[in-house]
């Protein structure tokens, strides 16, 4: 509601359809209300893995993160113990790569971040690229910085539920 403006015949901003934007002048909503509508922000956990830290790529990866419009809400350099790595990747415990993945993640320091952006999980996963760098799109972090499927430079949450758990776990 804007004082002095009629909203007769208008639907709420969230109900506007793309094709209706051509006839926006029929509605008395201020045009800024339509174009300034923001999606809700989302947070995701990101890790710059030990291989990228060891090869001194963290600064370049962080620059790309900021260039893509993410806000770094928290950042911590840490070395996972074997037990922490096994707990973090417990969802993969039955997979054949579990032992080598957890050993790798405990092999050196990593940089753990909480990133914030609109649709942050999907946006971060797109920026990272496919797990296998040979299959990753050009311009993605894994295409540029990964050495192999396991030593692939970055980790990211795959869903809002896992992001919430991973972020909560990293606070301890």
mmCIF file of C-alpha atoms in Angstrom, residues 29-94:
data_model
loop_
_atom_site.group_PDB
_atom_site.id
_atom_site.type_symbol
_atom_site.label_atom_id
_atom_site.label_comp_id
_atom_site.label_asym_id
_atom_site.label_seq_id
_atom_site.Cartn_x
_atom_site.Cartn_y
_atom_site.Cartn_z
ATOM 1 C CA UNK A 29 1.829 0.166 -8.178
ATOM 2 C CA UNK A 30 5.018 2.223 -8.257
ATOM 3 C CA UNK A 31 7.231 0.677 -10.909
ATOM 4 C CA UNK A 32 10.115 0.577 -8.402
ATOM 5 C CA UNK A 33 8.098 -1.863 -6.299
ATOM 6 C CA UNK A 34 8.142 -4.335 -9.195
ATOM 7 C CA UNK A 35 11.783 -3.949 -10.163
ATOM 8 C CA UNK A 36 13.163 -3.713 -6.620
ATOM 9 C CA UNK A 37 11.439 -6.910 -5.480
ATOM 10 C CA UNK A 38 14.128 -9.143 -3.969
ATOM 11 C CA UNK A 39 14.179 -12.860 -3.573
ATOM 12 C CA UNK A 40 15.058 -14.074 -0.124
ATOM 13 C CA UNK A 41 18.726 -14.577 0.620
ATOM 14 C CA UNK A 42 20.084 -18.048 1.179
ATOM 15 C CA UNK A 43 23.238 -19.288 2.848
ATOM 16 C CA UNK A 44 25.431 -22.203 1.889
ATOM 17 C CA UNK A 45 28.589 -23.801 3.181
ATOM 18 C CA UNK A 46 31.607 -23.713 0.889
ATOM 19 C CA UNK A 47 35.016 -25.251 1.429
ATOM 20 C CA UNK A 48 38.226 -24.454 -0.376
ATOM 21 C CA UNK A 49 39.749 -27.913 -0.093
ATOM 22 C CA UNK A 50 43.312 -28.784 1.000
ATOM 23 C CA UNK A 51 44.574 -29.243 -2.574
ATOM 24 C CA UNK A 52 43.634 -25.659 -3.502
ATOM 25 C CA UNK A 53 45.035 -24.246 -0.237
ATOM 26 C CA UNK A 54 48.296 -26.173 -0.749
ATOM 27 C CA UNK A 55 48.633 -24.808 -4.300
ATOM 28 C CA UNK A 56 47.969 -21.236 -3.062
ATOM 29 C CA UNK A 57 44.715 -20.862 -5.001
ATOM 30 C CA UNK A 58 42.544 -19.667 -2.106
ATOM 31 C CA UNK A 59 42.920 -15.979 -2.968
ATOM 32 C CA UNK A 60 41.917 -16.516 -6.588
ATOM 33 C CA UNK A 61 38.921 -18.630 -5.547
ATOM 34 C CA UNK A 62 37.837 -16.038 -2.969
ATOM 35 C CA UNK A 63 38.097 -13.312 -5.606
ATOM 36 C CA UNK A 64 35.836 -15.300 -7.939
ATOM 37 C CA UNK A 65 33.356 -15.826 -5.091
ATOM 38 C CA UNK A 66 33.141 -12.093 -4.459
ATOM 39 C CA UNK A 67 33.083 -11.259 -8.172
ATOM 40 C CA UNK A 68 30.027 -13.510 -8.557
ATOM 41 C CA UNK A 69 28.156 -11.456 -5.971
ATOM 42 C CA UNK A 70 28.390 -13.696 -2.915
ATOM 43 C CA UNK A 71 28.815 -12.158 0.502
ATOM 44 C CA UNK A 72 31.257 -14.003 2.731
ATOM 45 C CA UNK A 73 29.394 -14.171 6.048
ATOM 46 C CA UNK A 74 31.982 -16.311 7.859
ATOM 47 C CA UNK A 75 35.409 -17.691 7.024
ATOM 48 C CA UNK A 76 37.732 -19.951 8.963
ATOM 49 C CA UNK A 77 40.933 -21.733 8.075
ATOM 50 C CA UNK A 78 40.977 -25.119 9.728
ATOM 51 C CA UNK A 79 42.562 -28.523 9.505
ATOM 52 C CA UNK A 80 40.027 -31.319 9.831
ATOM 53 C CA UNK A 81 40.991 -34.362 11.843
ATOM 54 C CA UNK A 82 40.317 -37.766 10.320
ATOM 55 C CA UNK A 83 37.340 -38.177 12.677
ATOM 56 C CA UNK A 84 35.901 -34.774 11.686
ATOM 57 C CA UNK A 85 36.278 -35.564 7.990
ATOM 58 C CA UNK A 86 34.578 -38.930 8.473
ATOM 59 C CA UNK A 87 31.726 -37.251 10.322
ATOM 60 C CA UNK A 88 31.352 -34.538 7.725
ATOM 61 C CA UNK A 89 31.248 -36.997 4.826
ATOM 62 C CA UNK A 90 29.306 -39.708 6.717
ATOM 63 C CA UNK A 91 26.629 -39.642 4.010
ATOM 64 C CA UNK A 92 29.241 -41.246 1.712
ATOM 65 C CA UNK A 93 30.427 -43.889 4.235
ATOM 66 C CA UNK A 94 29.285 -46.831 2.087
#
